[in-house]
Amino acid sequence: MSEPAPELVDAVAELAFAVHARLTALAARHDLSLTQMRLLGILRDREPPMLELGRHLDLTKSSVSGLVDRAARRGLVERVPGASDGRVVHVRLTDEGRTFARAVEQEAAKALSELLEPLPEPDRARLAQLAVRVTRGAT
Amino acid sequence: MSEPAPELVDAVAELAFAVHARLTALAARHDLSLTQMRLLGILRDREPPMLELGRHLDLTKSSVSGLVDRAARRGLVERVPGASDGRVVHVRLTDEGRTFARAVEQEAAKALSELLEPLPEPDRARLAQLAVRVTRGAT
DNA sequence: TATTGTTATACTCTATAACTATA
DNA sequence: TATAGTTATAGAGTATAACAATA
């Protein structure tokens, strides 16, 4: 392992905080937590059971229950009984939730690309490329 | 404004989530929230009043009160009455808090540099450089 | 009056443990 | 018995509004 080079590590951490803060603020403007926003994103192309949802979000089943309760109360998602296994409950977006999720997602993309505006185009692509290489090899 | 190029934006968002998750997990191993960890980091070289702390953390004064209460209950920080202005309360690390903060900070640097390991050294420096340029121009 | 901070209250988020229903 | 999910309970984190003390 090579020497950490602390200020370089700091730079990456600061970028991460900036991204996180932007997304959190955006979510808050729609009365969503970042977790709720991620929930909508996950459900965009899936109808997973509660436990699987928990794996995606790294939450316990009880936390997922509460999360889905609150989203369902707002009419964004709904629970669907499993067809083959009576114990399983799938979660899916309602029509309203899908429309909403789509809008929020577009805003998020816009917010992040605004954040990246200090970089001219070729560097932006370079940053993204490096980011991909890190996350591909990540835990 | 140029076209968003969604998958590039996604890559940066994913990197941010990975960094955030690492730091959150590390903090949790010490029974800290990420906010508590940031609090310790801020106090490393400052003894700010409550309101200023709130500006650093982007929290209301009431949230800061609770945050400092909990950190103080653990013996990590202490409140110090302002000398010139009787309304002001400064916050500073205790000796124990300082030792603890130092240890956690080193672990954090190590955790992040591990995360960046998929990149060979020159690329790591490039990533950091790009990150700096984004955050320098950022909100 | 204005400012700094705390307190009262409420809600989200999260976890652990106990419980229910199904397999 | 084992698994999927819910519920009861508790604590952190956050906010708004009302309050206290100081300026």
PDB file of C-alpha atoms (C1' of nucleotides) in Angstrom:
ATOM      1  CA  MET A   1       0.000   0.000   0.000  1.00  0.00           C
ATOM      2  CA  SER A   2       1.271   3.432  -0.898  1.00  0.00           C
ATOM      3  CA  GLU A   3       1.365   6.495   1.351  1.00  0.00           C
ATOM      4  CA  PRO A   4      -2.083   8.051   1.858  1.00  0.00           C
ATOM      5  CA  ALA A   5      -1.257  11.622   0.757  1.00  0.00           C
ATOM      6  CA  PRO A   6      -3.877  13.130   3.056  1.00  0.00           C
ATOM      7  CA  GLU A   7      -4.806  16.256   1.119  1.00  0.00           C
ATOM      8  CA  LEU A   8      -5.653  14.172  -1.936  1.00  0.00           C
ATOM      9  CA  VAL A   9      -7.903  11.946   0.110  1.00  0.00           C
ATOM     10  CA  ASP A  10      -9.492  15.066   1.573  1.00  0.00           C
ATOM     11  CA  ALA A  11     -10.263  16.375  -1.878  1.00  0.00           C
ATOM     12  CA  VAL A  12     -12.226  13.268  -2.757  1.00  0.00           C
ATOM     13  CA  ALA A  13     -14.039  13.344   0.571  1.00  0.00           C
ATOM     14  CA  GLU A  14     -15.002  16.961   0.036  1.00  0.00           C
ATOM     15  CA  LEU A  15     -16.343  16.198  -3.407  1.00  0.00           C
ATOM     16  CA  ALA A  16     -18.401  13.393  -1.931  1.00  0.00           C
ATOM     17  CA  PHE A  17     -19.832  15.716   0.718  1.00  0.00           C
ATOM     18  CA  ALA A  18     -20.669  18.325  -1.876  1.00  0.00           C
ATOM     19  CA  VAL A  19     -22.516  15.794  -4.003  1.00  0.00           C
ATOM     20  CA  HIS A  20     -24.312  14.399  -0.995  1.00  0.00           C
ATOM     21  CA  ALA A  21     -25.331  17.852   0.220  1.00  0.00           C
ATOM     22  CA  ARG A  22     -26.683  18.786  -3.200  1.00  0.00           C
ATOM     23  CA  LEU A  23     -28.762  15.656  -3.450  1.00  0.00           C
ATOM     24  CA  THR A  24     -30.012  15.950   0.116  1.00  0.00           C
ATOM     25  CA  ALA A  25     -31.076  19.549  -0.448  1.00  0.00           C
ATOM     26  CA  LEU A  26     -32.811  18.619  -3.678  1.00  0.00           C
ATOM     27  CA  ALA A  27     -34.671  15.783  -1.986  1.00  0.00           C
ATOM     28  CA  ALA A  28     -35.661  18.068   0.878  1.00  0.00           C
ATOM     29  CA  ARG A  29     -37.249  20.510  -1.545  1.00  0.00           C
ATOM     30  CA  HIS A  30     -39.636  17.683  -2.401  1.00  0.00           C
ATOM     31  CA  ASP A  31     -40.055  16.674   1.225  1.00  0.00           C
ATOM     32  CA  LEU A  32     -37.993  13.564   0.688  1.00  0.00           C
ATOM     33  CA  SER A  33     -35.049  12.195   2.588  1.00  0.00           C
ATOM     34  CA  LEU A  34     -32.125  11.006   0.524  1.00  0.00           C
ATOM     35  CA  THR A  35     -33.119   7.458   1.436  1.00  0.00           C
ATOM     36  CA  GLN A  36     -36.634   8.007   0.118  1.00  0.00           C
ATOM     37  CA  MET A  37     -35.113   9.389  -3.072  1.00  0.00           C
ATOM     38  CA  ARG A  38     -32.925   6.332  -3.423  1.00  0.00           C
ATOM     39  CA  LEU A  39     -35.937   4.115  -2.786  1.00  0.00           C
ATOM     40  CA  LEU A  40     -37.743   5.696  -5.719  1.00  0.00           C
ATOM     41  CA  GLY A  41     -34.656   5.254  -7.877  1.00  0.00           C
ATOM     42  CA  ILE A  42     -34.356   1.581  -7.052  1.00  0.00           C
ATOM     43  CA  LEU A  43     -38.014   0.936  -7.782  1.00  0.00           C
ATOM     44  CA  ARG A  44     -37.761   2.563 -11.178  1.00  0.00           C
ATOM     45  CA  ASP A  45     -37.052  -0.749 -12.864  1.00  0.00           C
ATOM     46  CA  ARG A  46     -37.772  -3.320 -10.131  1.00  0.00           C
ATOM     47  CA  GLU A  47     -40.517  -4.585  -7.822  1.00  0.00           C
ATOM     48  CA  PRO A  48     -38.382  -6.223  -5.156  1.00  0.00           C
ATOM     49  CA  PRO A  49     -39.463  -7.941  -1.928  1.00  0.00           C
ATOM     50  CA  MET A  50     -38.829  -6.045   1.306  1.00  0.00           C
ATOM     51  CA  LEU A  51     -35.685  -7.963   2.213  1.00  0.00           C
ATOM     52  CA  GLU A  52     -34.083  -7.370  -1.159  1.00  0.00           C
ATOM     53  CA  LEU A  53     -34.895  -3.697  -0.873  1.00  0.00           C
ATOM     54  CA  GLY A  54     -33.096  -3.758   2.447  1.00  0.00           C
ATOM     55  CA  ARG A  55     -30.021  -5.222   0.806  1.00  0.00           C
ATOM     56  CA  HIS A  56     -30.000  -2.499  -1.827  1.00  0.00           C
ATOM     57  CA  LEU A  57     -30.319   0.235   0.769  1.00  0.00           C
ATOM     58  CA  ASP A  58     -28.286  -1.510   3.459  1.00  0.00           C
ATOM     59  CA  LEU A  59     -31.133  -1.359   5.949  1.00  0.00           C
ATOM     60  CA  THR A  60     -32.729  -3.886   8.277  1.00  0.00           C
ATOM     61  CA  LYS A  61     -36.118  -5.288   7.400  1.00  0.00           C
ATOM     62  CA  SER A  62     -37.713  -3.248  10.144  1.00  0.00           C
ATOM     63  CA  SER A  63     -36.226  -0.036   8.771  1.00  0.00           C
ATOM     64  CA  VAL A  64     -37.503  -0.938   5.336  1.00  0.00           C
ATOM     65  CA  SER A  65     -40.977  -1.502   6.776  1.00  0.00           C
ATOM     66  CA  GLY A  66     -41.031   2.029   8.145  1.00  0.00           C
ATOM     67  CA  LEU A  67     -39.555   3.520   5.001  1.00  0.00           C
ATOM     68  CA  VAL A  68     -42.148   1.851   2.809  1.00  0.00           C
ATOM     69  CA  ASP A  69     -44.923   2.782   5.253  1.00  0.00           C
ATOM     70  CA  ARG A  70     -44.087   6.452   4.927  1.00  0.00           C
ATOM     71  CA  ALA A  71     -43.710   6.324   1.153  1.00  0.00           C
ATOM     72  CA  ALA A  72     -46.986   4.423   0.849  1.00  0.00           C
ATOM     73  CA  ARG A  73     -48.774   6.937   3.077  1.00  0.00           C
ATOM     74  CA  ARG A  74     -47.767   9.554   0.520  1.00  0.00           C
ATOM     75  CA  GLY A  75     -49.097   7.450  -2.297  1.00  0.00           C
ATOM     76  CA  LEU A  76     -45.697   6.980  -3.941  1.00  0.00           C
ATOM     77  CA  VAL A  77     -45.374   3.205  -3.563  1.00  0.00           C
ATOM     78  CA  GLU A  78     -47.593   0.247  -2.810  1.00  0.00           C
ATOM     79  CA  ARG A  79     -47.176  -3.215  -1.352  1.00  0.00           C
ATOM     80  CA  VAL A  80     -48.005  -6.204  -3.551  1.00  0.00           C
ATOM     81  CA  PRO A  81     -48.482  -9.672  -2.048  1.00  0.00           C
ATOM     82  CA  GLY A  82     -46.088 -12.271  -3.473  1.00  0.00           C
ATOM     83  CA  ALA A  83     -47.753 -14.644  -5.899  1.00  0.00           C
ATOM     84  CA  SER A  84     -45.934 -17.897  -5.152  1.00  0.00           C
ATOM     85  CA  ASP A  85     -44.794 -17.330  -1.556  1.00  0.00           C
ATOM     86  CA  GLY A  86     -47.403 -15.991   0.822  1.00  0.00           C
ATOM     87  CA  ARG A  87     -44.816 -14.524   3.128  1.00  0.00           C
ATOM     88  CA  VAL A  88     -43.291 -12.223   0.561  1.00  0.00           C
ATOM     89  CA  VAL A  89     -44.354  -8.619  -0.019  1.00  0.00           C
ATOM     90  CA  HIS A  90     -43.161  -6.810  -3.118  1.00  0.00           C
ATOM     91  CA  VAL A  91     -42.928  -3.049  -3.361  1.00  0.00           C
ATOM     92  CA  ARG A  92     -43.642  -1.054  -6.476  1.00  0.00           C
ATOM     93  CA  LEU A  93     -44.097   2.525  -7.573  1.00  0.00           C
ATOM     94  CA  THR A  94     -47.623   3.816  -8.022  1.00  0.00           C
ATOM     95  CA  ASP A  95     -48.316   5.754 -11.213  1.00  0.00           C
ATOM     96  CA  GLU A  96     -48.038   8.938  -9.203  1.00  0.00           C
ATOM     97  CA  GLY A  97     -44.799   7.712  -7.679  1.00  0.00           C
ATOM     98  CA  ARG A  98     -43.354   6.941 -11.084  1.00  0.00           C
ATOM     99  CA  THR A  99     -44.124  10.371 -12.440  1.00  0.00           C
ATOM    100  CA  PHE A 100     -42.691  11.952  -9.344  1.00  0.00           C
ATOM    101  CA  ALA A 101     -39.580   9.755  -9.376  1.00  0.00           C
ATOM    102  CA  ARG A 102     -38.928  10.635 -12.990  1.00  0.00           C
ATOM    103  CA  ALA A 103     -39.110  14.353 -12.268  1.00  0.00           C
ATOM    104  CA  VAL A 104     -36.872  14.157  -9.208  1.00  0.00           C
ATOM    105  CA  GLU A 105     -34.332  12.066 -11.062  1.00  0.00           C
ATOM    106  CA  GLN A 106     -34.074  14.606 -13.850  1.00  0.00           C
ATOM    107  CA  GLU A 107     -33.601  17.371 -11.337  1.00  0.00           C
ATOM    108  CA  ALA A 108     -30.887  15.369  -9.632  1.00  0.00           C
ATOM    109  CA  ALA A 109     -29.009  14.887 -12.881  1.00  0.00           C
ATOM    110  CA  LYS A 110     -29.270  18.584 -13.546  1.00  0.00           C
ATOM    111  CA  ALA A 111     -28.104  19.527 -10.062  1.00  0.00           C
ATOM    112  CA  LEU A 112     -25.056  17.300 -10.334  1.00  0.00           C
ATOM    113  CA  SER A 113     -24.115  18.471 -13.774  1.00  0.00           C
ATOM    114  CA  GLU A 114     -24.319  22.012 -12.453  1.00  0.00           C
ATOM    115  CA  LEU A 115     -21.971  21.024  -9.678  1.00  0.00           C
ATOM    116  CA  LEU A 116     -19.527  19.750 -12.269  1.00  0.00           C
ATOM    117  CA  GLU A 117     -19.703  22.948 -14.264  1.00  0.00           C
ATOM    118  CA  PRO A 118     -16.350  24.256 -13.012  1.00  0.00           C
ATOM    119  CA  LEU A 119     -14.789  21.551 -15.173  1.00  0.00           C
ATOM    120  CA  PRO A 120     -14.624  21.981 -18.934  1.00  0.00           C
ATOM    121  CA  GLU A 121     -16.085  19.074 -20.866  1.00  0.00           C
ATOM    122  CA  PRO A 122     -13.065  16.863 -21.444  1.00  0.00           C
ATOM    123  CA  ASP A 123     -12.125  16.984 -17.756  1.00  0.00           C
ATOM    124  CA  ARG A 124     -15.652  16.161 -16.729  1.00  0.00           C
ATOM    125  CA  ALA A 125     -15.484  12.992 -18.748  1.00  0.00           C
ATOM    126  CA  ARG A 126     -12.109  12.200 -17.239  1.00  0.00           C
ATOM    127  CA  LEU A 127     -13.477  12.610 -13.730  1.00  0.00           C
ATOM    128  CA  ALA A 128     -16.404  10.347 -14.497  1.00  0.00           C
ATOM    129  CA  GLN A 129     -14.087   7.764 -16.009  1.00  0.00           C
ATOM    130  CA  LEU A 130     -11.919   7.730 -12.888  1.00  0.00           C
ATOM    131  CA  ALA A 131     -14.993   7.546 -10.669  1.00  0.00           C
ATOM    132  CA  VAL A 132     -16.228   4.499 -12.549  1.00  0.00           C
ATOM    133  CA  ARG A 133     -12.918   2.754 -12.107  1.00  0.00           C
ATOM    134  CA  VAL A 134     -13.026   3.331  -8.366  1.00  0.00           C
ATOM    135  CA  THR A 135     -16.590   2.146  -7.864  1.00  0.00           C
ATOM    136  CA  ARG A 136     -16.175  -0.851 -10.166  1.00  0.00           C
ATOM    137  CA  GLY A 137     -13.494  -2.161  -7.867  1.00  0.00           C
ATOM    138  CA  ALA A 138     -15.280  -1.029  -4.699  1.00  0.00           C
ATOM    139  CA  THR A 139     -17.023  -2.808  -1.866  1.00  0.00           C
TER     140      THR A 139
ATOM    141  CA  MET B   1     -25.051  24.671 -20.297  1.00  0.00           C
ATOM    142  CA  SER B   2     -23.945  21.468 -22.013  1.00  0.00           C
ATOM    143  CA  GLU B   3     -25.858  18.193 -22.190  1.00  0.00           C
ATOM    144  CA  PRO B   4     -25.902  16.296 -18.896  1.00  0.00           C
ATOM    145  CA  ALA B   5     -24.572  12.927 -20.156  1.00  0.00           C
ATOM    146  CA  PRO B   6     -26.452  10.977 -17.482  1.00  0.00           C
ATOM    147  CA  GLU B   7     -24.128   8.013 -17.055  1.00  0.00           C
ATOM    148  CA  LEU B   8     -21.204  10.297 -16.293  1.00  0.00           C
ATOM    149  CA  VAL B   9     -23.194  12.114 -13.666  1.00  0.00           C
ATOM    150  CA  ASP B  10     -24.202   8.746 -12.258  1.00  0.00           C
ATOM    151  CA  ALA B  11     -20.595   7.701 -11.947  1.00  0.00           C
ATOM    152  CA  VAL B  12     -19.772  10.703  -9.812  1.00  0.00           C
ATOM    153  CA  ALA B  13     -22.886  10.167  -7.694  1.00  0.00           C
ATOM    154  CA  GLU B  14     -21.938   6.544  -7.130  1.00  0.00           C
ATOM    155  CA  LEU B  15     -18.464   7.500  -6.070  1.00  0.00           C
ATOM    156  CA  ALA B  16     -19.948   9.985  -3.624  1.00  0.00           C
ATOM    157  CA  PHE B  17     -22.231   7.331  -2.169  1.00  0.00           C
ATOM    158  CA  ALA B  18     -19.355   4.894  -1.835  1.00  0.00           C
ATOM    159  CA  VAL B  19     -17.257   7.445   0.041  1.00  0.00           C
ATOM    160  CA  HIS B  20     -20.188   8.395   2.225  1.00  0.00           C
ATOM    161  CA  ALA B  21     -20.996   4.782   3.031  1.00  0.00           C
ATOM    162  CA  ARG B  22     -17.390   4.062   3.970  1.00  0.00           C
ATOM    163  CA  LEU B  23     -17.187   7.016   6.291  1.00  0.00           C
ATOM    164  CA  THR B  24     -20.569   6.292   7.840  1.00  0.00           C
ATOM    165  CA  ALA B  25     -19.599   2.689   8.520  1.00  0.00           C
ATOM    166  CA  LEU B  26     -16.309   3.770  10.024  1.00  0.00           C
ATOM    167  CA  ALA B  27     -18.038   6.294  12.277  1.00  0.00           C
ATOM    168  CA  ALA B  28     -20.592   3.684  13.320  1.00  0.00           C
ATOM    169  CA  ARG B  29     -17.828   1.350  14.457  1.00  0.00           C
ATOM    170  CA  HIS B  30     -16.986   4.059  16.989  1.00  0.00           C
ATOM    171  CA  ASP B  31     -20.642   4.699  17.824  1.00  0.00           C
ATOM    172  CA  LEU B  32     -20.559   7.987  15.995  1.00  0.00           C
ATOM    173  CA  SER B  33     -22.838   9.410  13.362  1.00  0.00           C
ATOM    174  CA  LEU B  34     -21.158  11.002  10.381  1.00  0.00           C
ATOM    175  CA  THR B  35     -22.266  14.365  11.727  1.00  0.00           C
ATOM    176  CA  GLN B  36     -20.584  13.667  15.065  1.00  0.00           C
ATOM    177  CA  MET B  37     -17.440  12.703  13.173  1.00  0.00           C
ATOM    178  CA  ARG B  38     -17.560  15.943  11.209  1.00  0.00           C
ATOM    179  CA  LEU B  39     -18.089  17.839  14.445  1.00  0.00           C
ATOM    180  CA  LEU B  40     -14.869  16.403  15.845  1.00  0.00           C
ATOM    181  CA  GLY B  41     -13.050  17.262  12.632  1.00  0.00           C
ATOM    182  CA  ILE B  42     -14.216  20.865  12.715  1.00  0.00           C
ATOM    183  CA  LEU B  43     -13.190  21.273  16.342  1.00  0.00           C
ATOM    184  CA  ARG B  44      -9.696  19.975  15.646  1.00  0.00           C
ATOM    185  CA  ASP B  45      -8.384  23.484  15.061  1.00  0.00           C
ATOM    186  CA  ARG B  46     -11.221  25.736  16.238  1.00  0.00           C
ATOM    187  CA  GLU B  47     -13.364  26.573  19.272  1.00  0.00           C
ATOM    188  CA  PRO B  48     -16.337  28.119  17.523  1.00  0.00           C
ATOM    189  CA  PRO B  49     -19.578  29.442  19.009  1.00  0.00           C
ATOM    190  CA  MET B  50     -22.696  27.343  18.508  1.00  0.00           C
ATOM    191  CA  LEU B  51     -24.051  29.399  15.622  1.00  0.00           C
ATOM    192  CA  GLU B  52     -20.795  29.227  13.698  1.00  0.00           C
ATOM    193  CA  LEU B  53     -20.730  25.478  14.220  1.00  0.00           C
ATOM    194  CA  GLY B  54     -24.190  25.393  12.736  1.00  0.00           C
ATOM    195  CA  ARG B  55     -22.972  27.231   9.662  1.00  0.00           C
ATOM    196  CA  HIS B  56     -20.141  24.739   9.186  1.00  0.00           C
ATOM    197  CA  LEU B  57     -22.476  21.781   9.508  1.00  0.00           C
ATOM    198  CA  ASP B  58     -25.464  23.435   7.864  1.00  0.00           C
ATOM    199  CA  LEU B  59     -27.655  22.849  10.900  1.00  0.00           C
ATOM    200  CA  THR B  60     -30.025  25.049  12.878  1.00  0.00           C
ATOM    201  CA  LYS B  61     -28.932  26.265  16.288  1.00  0.00           C
ATOM    202  CA  SER B  62     -31.357  23.898  17.953  1.00  0.00           C
ATOM    203  CA  SER B  63     -29.899  20.932  16.086  1.00  0.00           C
ATOM    204  CA  VAL B  64     -26.418  22.023  17.134  1.00  0.00           C
ATOM    205  CA  SER B  65     -27.567  22.192  20.742  1.00  0.00           C
ATOM    206  CA  GLY B  66     -28.641  18.568  20.633  1.00  0.00           C
ATOM    207  CA  LEU B  67     -25.539  17.469  18.780  1.00  0.00           C
ATOM    208  CA  VAL B  68     -23.246  19.123  21.291  1.00  0.00           C
ATOM    209  CA  ASP B  69     -25.326  17.786  24.182  1.00  0.00           C
ATOM    210  CA  ARG B  70     -24.775  14.236  23.024  1.00  0.00           C
ATOM    211  CA  ALA B  71     -21.083  14.705  22.323  1.00  0.00           C
ATOM    212  CA  ALA B  72     -20.617  16.370  25.705  1.00  0.00           C
ATOM    213  CA  ARG B  73     -22.459  13.559  27.458  1.00  0.00           C
ATOM    214  CA  ARG B  74     -19.810  11.243  26.026  1.00  0.00           C
ATOM    215  CA  GLY B  75     -17.051  13.499  27.273  1.00  0.00           C
ATOM    216  CA  LEU B  76     -15.786  14.354  23.789  1.00  0.00           C
ATOM    217  CA  VAL B  77     -16.494  18.103  23.802  1.00  0.00           C
ATOM    218  CA  GLU B  78     -17.276  20.804  26.329  1.00  0.00           C
ATOM    219  CA  ARG B  79     -19.054  24.153  26.331  1.00  0.00           C
ATOM    220  CA  VAL B  80     -17.048  27.241  27.209  1.00  0.00           C
ATOM    221  CA  PRO B  81     -18.760  30.545  28.081  1.00  0.00           C
ATOM    222  CA  GLY B  82     -17.784  33.393  25.787  1.00  0.00           C
ATOM    223  CA  ALA B  83     -15.389  35.874  27.405  1.00  0.00           C
ATOM    224  CA  SER B  84     -16.532  39.145  25.892  1.00  0.00           C
ATOM    225  CA  ASP B  85     -20.151  38.365  25.035  1.00  0.00           C
ATOM    226  CA  GLY B  86     -22.179  36.664  27.728  1.00  0.00           C
ATOM    227  CA  ARG B  87     -24.628  35.183  25.245  1.00  0.00           C
ATOM    228  CA  VAL B  88     -22.032  33.195  23.333  1.00  0.00           C
ATOM    229  CA  VAL B  89     -21.078  29.601  24.079  1.00  0.00           C
ATOM    230  CA  HIS B  90     -17.959  28.166  22.484  1.00  0.00           C
ATOM    231  CA  VAL B  91     -17.436  24.462  21.915  1.00  0.00           C
ATOM    232  CA  ARG B  92     -14.107  22.709  22.193  1.00  0.00           C
ATOM    233  CA  LEU B  93     -12.687  19.218  22.259  1.00  0.00           C
ATOM    234  CA  THR B  94     -11.802  17.713  25.602  1.00  0.00           C
ATOM    235  CA  ASP B  95      -8.403  16.017  25.860  1.00  0.00           C
ATOM    236  CA  GLU B  96     -10.155  12.707  25.490  1.00  0.00           C
ATOM    237  CA  GLY B  97     -12.092  14.040  22.512  1.00  0.00           C
ATOM    238  CA  ARG B  98      -8.912  15.219  20.848  1.00  0.00           C
ATOM    239  CA  THR B  99      -7.201  11.861  21.192  1.00  0.00           C
ATOM    240  CA  PHE B 100     -10.298  10.139  19.900  1.00  0.00           C
ATOM    241  CA  ALA B 101     -10.721  12.560  17.009  1.00  0.00           C
ATOM    242  CA  ARG B 102      -7.146  12.072  15.935  1.00  0.00           C
ATOM    243  CA  ALA B 103      -7.523   8.297  15.868  1.00  0.00           C
ATOM    244  CA  VAL B 104     -10.789   8.398  13.946  1.00  0.00           C
ATOM    245  CA  GLU B 105      -9.376  10.839  11.446  1.00  0.00           C
ATOM    246  CA  GLN B 106      -6.437   8.598  10.681  1.00  0.00           C
ATOM    247  CA  GLU B 107      -8.743   5.659  10.204  1.00  0.00           C
ATOM    248  CA  ALA B 108     -10.869   7.721   7.847  1.00  0.00           C
ATOM    249  CA  ALA B 109      -7.871   8.660   5.736  1.00  0.00           C
ATOM    250  CA  LYS B 110      -6.863   5.024   5.598  1.00  0.00           C
ATOM    251  CA  ALA B 111     -10.373   3.867   4.675  1.00  0.00           C
ATOM    252  CA  LEU B 112     -10.593   6.344   1.834  1.00  0.00           C
ATOM    253  CA  SER B 113      -7.174   5.603   0.468  1.00  0.00           C
ATOM    254  CA  GLU B 114      -8.164   1.934   0.453  1.00  0.00           C
ATOM    255  CA  LEU B 115     -11.254   2.848  -1.498  1.00  0.00           C
ATOM    256  CA  LEU B 116      -9.045   4.551  -4.076  1.00  0.00           C
ATOM    257  CA  GLU B 117      -6.773   1.552  -4.400  1.00  0.00           C
ATOM    258  CA  PRO B 118      -8.246   0.402  -7.692  1.00  0.00           C
ATOM    259  CA  LEU B 119      -6.519   3.418  -9.226  1.00  0.00           C
ATOM    260  CA  PRO B 120      -2.779   3.363  -9.792  1.00  0.00           C
ATOM    261  CA  GLU B 121      -0.959   6.305  -8.259  1.00  0.00           C
ATOM    262  CA  PRO B 122      -0.875   8.800 -11.116  1.00  0.00           C
ATOM    263  CA  ASP B 123      -4.602   8.415 -11.701  1.00  0.00           C
ATOM    264  CA  ARG B 124      -5.326   8.834  -8.031  1.00  0.00           C
ATOM    265  CA  ALA B 125      -3.604  12.194  -8.085  1.00  0.00           C
ATOM    266  CA  ARG B 126      -5.529  13.119 -11.217  1.00  0.00           C
ATOM    267  CA  LEU B 127      -8.836  12.254  -9.556  1.00  0.00           C
ATOM    268  CA  ALA B 128      -7.950  14.337  -6.522  1.00  0.00           C
ATOM    269  CA  GLN B 129      -6.934  17.233  -8.711  1.00  0.00           C
ATOM    270  CA  LEU B 130     -10.225  17.156 -10.573  1.00  0.00           C
ATOM    271  CA  ALA B 131     -12.128  16.875  -7.281  1.00  0.00           C
ATOM    272  CA  VAL B 132     -10.385  19.975  -5.971  1.00  0.00           C
ATOM    273  CA  ARG B 133     -11.308  21.940  -9.045  1.00  0.00           C
ATOM    274  CA  VAL B 134     -14.971  21.003  -8.623  1.00  0.00           C
ATOM    275  CA  THR B 135     -15.189  21.853  -4.944  1.00  0.00           C
ATOM    276  CA  ARG B 136     -13.223  25.062  -5.303  1.00  0.00           C
ATOM    277  CA  GLY B 137     -15.888  26.377  -7.590  1.00  0.00           C
ATOM    278  CA  ALA B 138     -18.718  24.806  -5.620  1.00  0.00           C
ATOM    279  CA  THR B 139     -21.459  26.020  -3.333  1.00  0.00           C
TER     280      THR B 139
ATOM    281  C1'  DT C   1     -35.245  45.459  20.193  1.00  0.00           C
ATOM    282  C1'  DA C   2     -31.921  42.193  18.342  1.00  0.00           C
ATOM    283  C1'  DT C   3     -29.002  38.239  19.082  1.00  0.00           C
ATOM    284  C1'  DT C   4     -27.367  33.774  21.168  1.00  0.00           C
ATOM    285  C1'  DG C   5     -28.558  29.826  22.891  1.00  0.00           C
ATOM    286  C1'  DT C   6     -31.836  26.346  25.135  1.00  0.00           C
ATOM    287  C1'  DT C   7     -36.154  23.941  25.571  1.00  0.00           C
ATOM    288  C1'  DA C   8     -40.625  21.894  24.107  1.00  0.00           C
ATOM    289  C1'  DT C   9     -42.494  19.318  20.666  1.00  0.00           C
ATOM    290  C1'  DA C  10     -42.891  16.538  16.605  1.00  0.00           C
ATOM    291  C1'  DC C  11     -41.403  13.694  12.810  1.00  0.00           C
ATOM    292  C1'  DT C  12     -38.040  10.806  10.144  1.00  0.00           C
ATOM    293  C1'  DC C  13     -34.749   7.293  10.306  1.00  0.00           C
ATOM    294  C1'  DT C  14     -32.600   3.531  12.225  1.00  0.00           C
ATOM    295  C1'  DA C  15     -31.892  -0.582  15.173  1.00  0.00           C
ATOM    296  C1'  DT C  16     -33.055  -4.675  18.315  1.00  0.00           C
ATOM    297  C1'  DA C  17     -36.247  -7.791  19.970  1.00  0.00           C
ATOM    298  C1'  DA C  18     -40.656  -9.922  20.084  1.00  0.00           C
ATOM    299  C1'  DC C  19     -44.344 -11.357  17.375  1.00  0.00           C
ATOM    300  C1'  DT C  20     -47.359 -13.261  13.282  1.00  0.00           C
ATOM    301  C1'  DA C  21     -48.032 -15.832   9.271  1.00  0.00           C
ATOM    302  C1'  DT C  22     -46.405 -18.831   5.900  1.00  0.00           C
ATOM    303  C1'  DA C  23     -43.269 -22.464   4.292  1.00  0.00           C
TER     304       DA C  23
ATOM    305  C1'  DT D   1     -38.119 -25.093  12.546  1.00  0.00           C
ATOM    306  C1'  DA D   2     -36.896 -21.451   9.322  1.00  0.00           C
ATOM    307  C1'  DT D   3     -38.119 -17.376   6.726  1.00  0.00           C
ATOM    308  C1'  DA D   4     -40.588 -12.831   5.450  1.00  0.00           C
ATOM    309  C1'  DG D   5     -42.497  -9.234   7.296  1.00  0.00           C
ATOM    310  C1'  DT D   6     -44.661  -6.211  11.042  1.00  0.00           C
ATOM    311  C1'  DT D   7     -44.875  -4.111  15.481  1.00  0.00           C
ATOM    312  C1'  DA D   8     -43.182  -2.304  19.945  1.00  0.00           C
ATOM    313  C1'  DT D   9     -39.823   0.373  21.702  1.00  0.00           C
ATOM    314  C1'  DA D  10     -35.874   3.365  22.018  1.00  0.00           C
ATOM    315  C1'  DG D  11     -32.491   6.690  20.618  1.00  0.00           C
ATOM    316  C1'  DA D  12     -30.188   9.922  17.226  1.00  0.00           C
ATOM    317  C1'  DG D  13     -30.927  13.626  14.261  1.00  0.00           C
ATOM    318  C1'  DT D  14     -33.414  17.322  12.497  1.00  0.00           C
ATOM    319  C1'  DA D  15     -36.723  21.292  12.376  1.00  0.00           C
ATOM    320  C1'  DT D  16     -40.004  25.045  14.094  1.00  0.00           C
ATOM    321  C1'  DA D  17     -41.620  27.815  17.634  1.00  0.00           C
ATOM    322  C1'  DA D  18     -41.489  29.621  22.194  1.00  0.00           C
ATOM    323  C1'  DC D  19     -38.530  31.041  25.750  1.00  0.00           C
ATOM    324  C1'  DA D  20     -34.415  33.112  28.603  1.00  0.00           C
ATOM    325  C1'  DA D  21     -30.477  35.844  29.027  1.00  0.00           C
ATOM    326  C1'  DT D  22     -27.497  39.216  27.282  1.00  0.00           C
ATOM    327  C1'  DA D  23     -26.378  43.088  24.262  1.00  0.00           C
TER     328       DA D  23
END
